[in-house]
CSV table of C-alpha atoms and ligand atoms in Angstrom, one decimal:
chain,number,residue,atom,x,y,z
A,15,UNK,CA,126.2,102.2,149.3
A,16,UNK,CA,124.6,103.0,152.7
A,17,UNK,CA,124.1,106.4,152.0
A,18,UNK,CA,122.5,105.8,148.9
A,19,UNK,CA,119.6,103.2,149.8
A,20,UNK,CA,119.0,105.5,153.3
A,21,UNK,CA,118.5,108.4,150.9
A,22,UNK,CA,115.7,105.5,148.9
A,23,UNK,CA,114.0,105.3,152.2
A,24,UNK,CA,114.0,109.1,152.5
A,25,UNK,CA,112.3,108.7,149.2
A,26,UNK,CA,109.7,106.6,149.7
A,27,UNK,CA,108.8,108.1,153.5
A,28,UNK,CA,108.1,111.0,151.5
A,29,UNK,CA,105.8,109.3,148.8
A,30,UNK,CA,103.7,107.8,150.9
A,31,UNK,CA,103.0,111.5,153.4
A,32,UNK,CA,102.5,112.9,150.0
A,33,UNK,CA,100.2,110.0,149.2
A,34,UNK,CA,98.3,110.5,152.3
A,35,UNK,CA,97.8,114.2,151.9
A,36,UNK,CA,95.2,113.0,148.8
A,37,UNK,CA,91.6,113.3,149.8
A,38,UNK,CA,92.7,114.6,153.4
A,39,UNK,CA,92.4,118.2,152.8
A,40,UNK,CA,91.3,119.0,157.2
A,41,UNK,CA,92.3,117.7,159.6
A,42,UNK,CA,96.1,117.5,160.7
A,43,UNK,CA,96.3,113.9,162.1
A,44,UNK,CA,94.7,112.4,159.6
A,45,UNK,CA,92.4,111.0,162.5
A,46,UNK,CA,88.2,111.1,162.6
A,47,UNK,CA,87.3,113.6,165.2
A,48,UNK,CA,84.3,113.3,166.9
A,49,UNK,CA,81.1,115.6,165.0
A,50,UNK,CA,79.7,118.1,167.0
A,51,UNK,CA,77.5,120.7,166.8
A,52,UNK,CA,73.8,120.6,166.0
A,53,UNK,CA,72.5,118.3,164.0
A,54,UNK,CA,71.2,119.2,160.2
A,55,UNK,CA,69.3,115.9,160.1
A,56,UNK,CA,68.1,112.9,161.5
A,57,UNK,CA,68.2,109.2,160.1
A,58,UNK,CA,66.1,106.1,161.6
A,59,UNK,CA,67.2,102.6,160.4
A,60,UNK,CA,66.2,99.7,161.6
A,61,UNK,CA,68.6,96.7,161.0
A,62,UNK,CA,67.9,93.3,160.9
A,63,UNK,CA,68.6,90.0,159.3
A,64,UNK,CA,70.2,90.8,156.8
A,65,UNK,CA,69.4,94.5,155.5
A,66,UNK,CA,69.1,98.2,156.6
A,67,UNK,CA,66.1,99.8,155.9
A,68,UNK,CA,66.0,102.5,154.9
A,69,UNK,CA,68.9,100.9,152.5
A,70,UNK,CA,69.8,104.1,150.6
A,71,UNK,CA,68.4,107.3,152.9
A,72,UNK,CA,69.2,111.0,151.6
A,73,UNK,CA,69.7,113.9,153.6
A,74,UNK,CA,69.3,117.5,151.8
A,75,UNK,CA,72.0,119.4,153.3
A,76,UNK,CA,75.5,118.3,154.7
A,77,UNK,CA,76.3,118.4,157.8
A,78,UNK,CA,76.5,116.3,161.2
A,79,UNK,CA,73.6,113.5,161.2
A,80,UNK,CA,72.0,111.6,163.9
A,81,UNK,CA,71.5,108.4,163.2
A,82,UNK,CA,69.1,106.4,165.5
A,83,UNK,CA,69.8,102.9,165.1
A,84,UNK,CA,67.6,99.8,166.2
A,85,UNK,CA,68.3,96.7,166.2
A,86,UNK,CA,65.1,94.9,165.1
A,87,UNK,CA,66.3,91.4,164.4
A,88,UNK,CA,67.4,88.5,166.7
A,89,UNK,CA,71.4,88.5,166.2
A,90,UNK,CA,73.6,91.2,167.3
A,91,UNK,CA,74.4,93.9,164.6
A,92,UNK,CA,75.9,97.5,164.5
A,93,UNK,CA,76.4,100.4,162.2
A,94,UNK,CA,79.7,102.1,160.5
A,95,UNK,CA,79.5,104.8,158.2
A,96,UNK,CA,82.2,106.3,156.1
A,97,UNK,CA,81.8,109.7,156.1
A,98,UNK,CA,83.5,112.2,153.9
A,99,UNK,CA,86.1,112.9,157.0
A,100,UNK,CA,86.3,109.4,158.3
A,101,UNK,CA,84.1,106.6,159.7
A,102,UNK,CA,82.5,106.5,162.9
A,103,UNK,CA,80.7,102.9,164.3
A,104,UNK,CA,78.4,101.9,166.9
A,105,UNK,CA,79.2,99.2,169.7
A,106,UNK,CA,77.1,95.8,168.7
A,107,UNK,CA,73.9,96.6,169.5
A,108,UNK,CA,72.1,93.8,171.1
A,109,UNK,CA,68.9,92.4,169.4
A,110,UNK,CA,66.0,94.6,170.6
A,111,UNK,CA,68.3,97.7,171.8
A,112,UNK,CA,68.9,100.9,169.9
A,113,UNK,CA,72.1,103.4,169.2
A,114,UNK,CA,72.7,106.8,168.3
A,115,UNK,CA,75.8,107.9,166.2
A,116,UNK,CA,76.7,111.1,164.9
A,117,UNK,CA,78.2,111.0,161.8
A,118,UNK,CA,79.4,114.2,160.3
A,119,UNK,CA,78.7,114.3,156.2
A,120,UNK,CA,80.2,117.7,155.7
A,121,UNK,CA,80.2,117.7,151.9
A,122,UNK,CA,77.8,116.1,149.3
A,123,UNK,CA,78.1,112.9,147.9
A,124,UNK,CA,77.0,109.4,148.5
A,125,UNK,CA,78.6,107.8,151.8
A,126,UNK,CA,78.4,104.0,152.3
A,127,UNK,CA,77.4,102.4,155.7
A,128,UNK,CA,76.9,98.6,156.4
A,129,UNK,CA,76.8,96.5,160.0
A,130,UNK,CA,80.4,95.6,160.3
A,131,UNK,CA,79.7,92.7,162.4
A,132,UNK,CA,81.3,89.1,160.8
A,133,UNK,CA,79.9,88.8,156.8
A,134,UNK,CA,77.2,91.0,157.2
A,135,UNK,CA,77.8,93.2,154.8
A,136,UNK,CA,78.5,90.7,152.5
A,137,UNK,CA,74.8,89.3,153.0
A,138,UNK,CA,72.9,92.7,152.0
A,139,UNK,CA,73.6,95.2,155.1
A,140,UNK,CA,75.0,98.2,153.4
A,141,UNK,CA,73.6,100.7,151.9
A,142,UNK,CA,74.6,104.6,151.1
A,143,UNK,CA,73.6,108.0,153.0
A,144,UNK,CA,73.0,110.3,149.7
A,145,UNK,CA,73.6,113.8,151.0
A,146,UNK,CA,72.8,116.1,148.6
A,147,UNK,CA,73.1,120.0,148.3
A,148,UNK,CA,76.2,122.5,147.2
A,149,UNK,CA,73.9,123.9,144.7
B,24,CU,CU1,74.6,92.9,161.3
């Protein structure tokens, strides 16, 4: 009886490592590391109430990206984007103030990033980084 529900949790630790391997295919931990390396491009936004603009950027080769964020409306905001390896964020950035982040986008595709401060998002501040290239 014992033996047979620990060997179910044996089971089902293993499904979900196998599950987590999916879509992971560098990176040991699992965990975003920190880009580095030289930048292949840059990206201005300016946030405000409630949108990015640019809202949907693209970038023509993939690789790490600076992103130079300013906060050019009157509440806090800040930036997330989820790259192809993870997500990286700024802190809030005060109203006025500016950030950089460098968000690696090592493969083409179209990445999502919004101002993860409260609903946000919700109200129009997200958009997509469009990297394009790979032939
Ligand atoms: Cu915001």
């Amino acid at each position: 009886m014992l033996s047979r529900s620990l060997s179910m949790v044996a089971m089902l630790v293993l499904l979900a490592f196998a599950a987590c391997g999916e879509g992971r295919e560098s990176g040991a931990t699992g965990t975003a590391t920190a880009p580095s390396g030289p930048a292949v491009a840059t990206i201005e936004v300016k946030e405000t109430e409630y949108r990015l603009a640019p809202q949907v950027p693209e970038v023509e080769k993939a690789g790490v990206v600076d992103l130079y964020v300013t906060n050019a409306g009157e509440i806090g905001h800040a930036l997330e984007v989820e790259g192809p390896s993870g997500e990286v964020e700024t802190e809030e950035i005060a109203p006025g103030d500016s950030a950089t982040l460098k968000a690696d986008l090592g493969e083409p595709g179209r990445y999502k990033w919004y101002c993860p401060i409260a609903d946000h998002e919700d109200r129009g501040m997200v958009g997509e980084i469009v990297v394009a290239g790979g032939g």
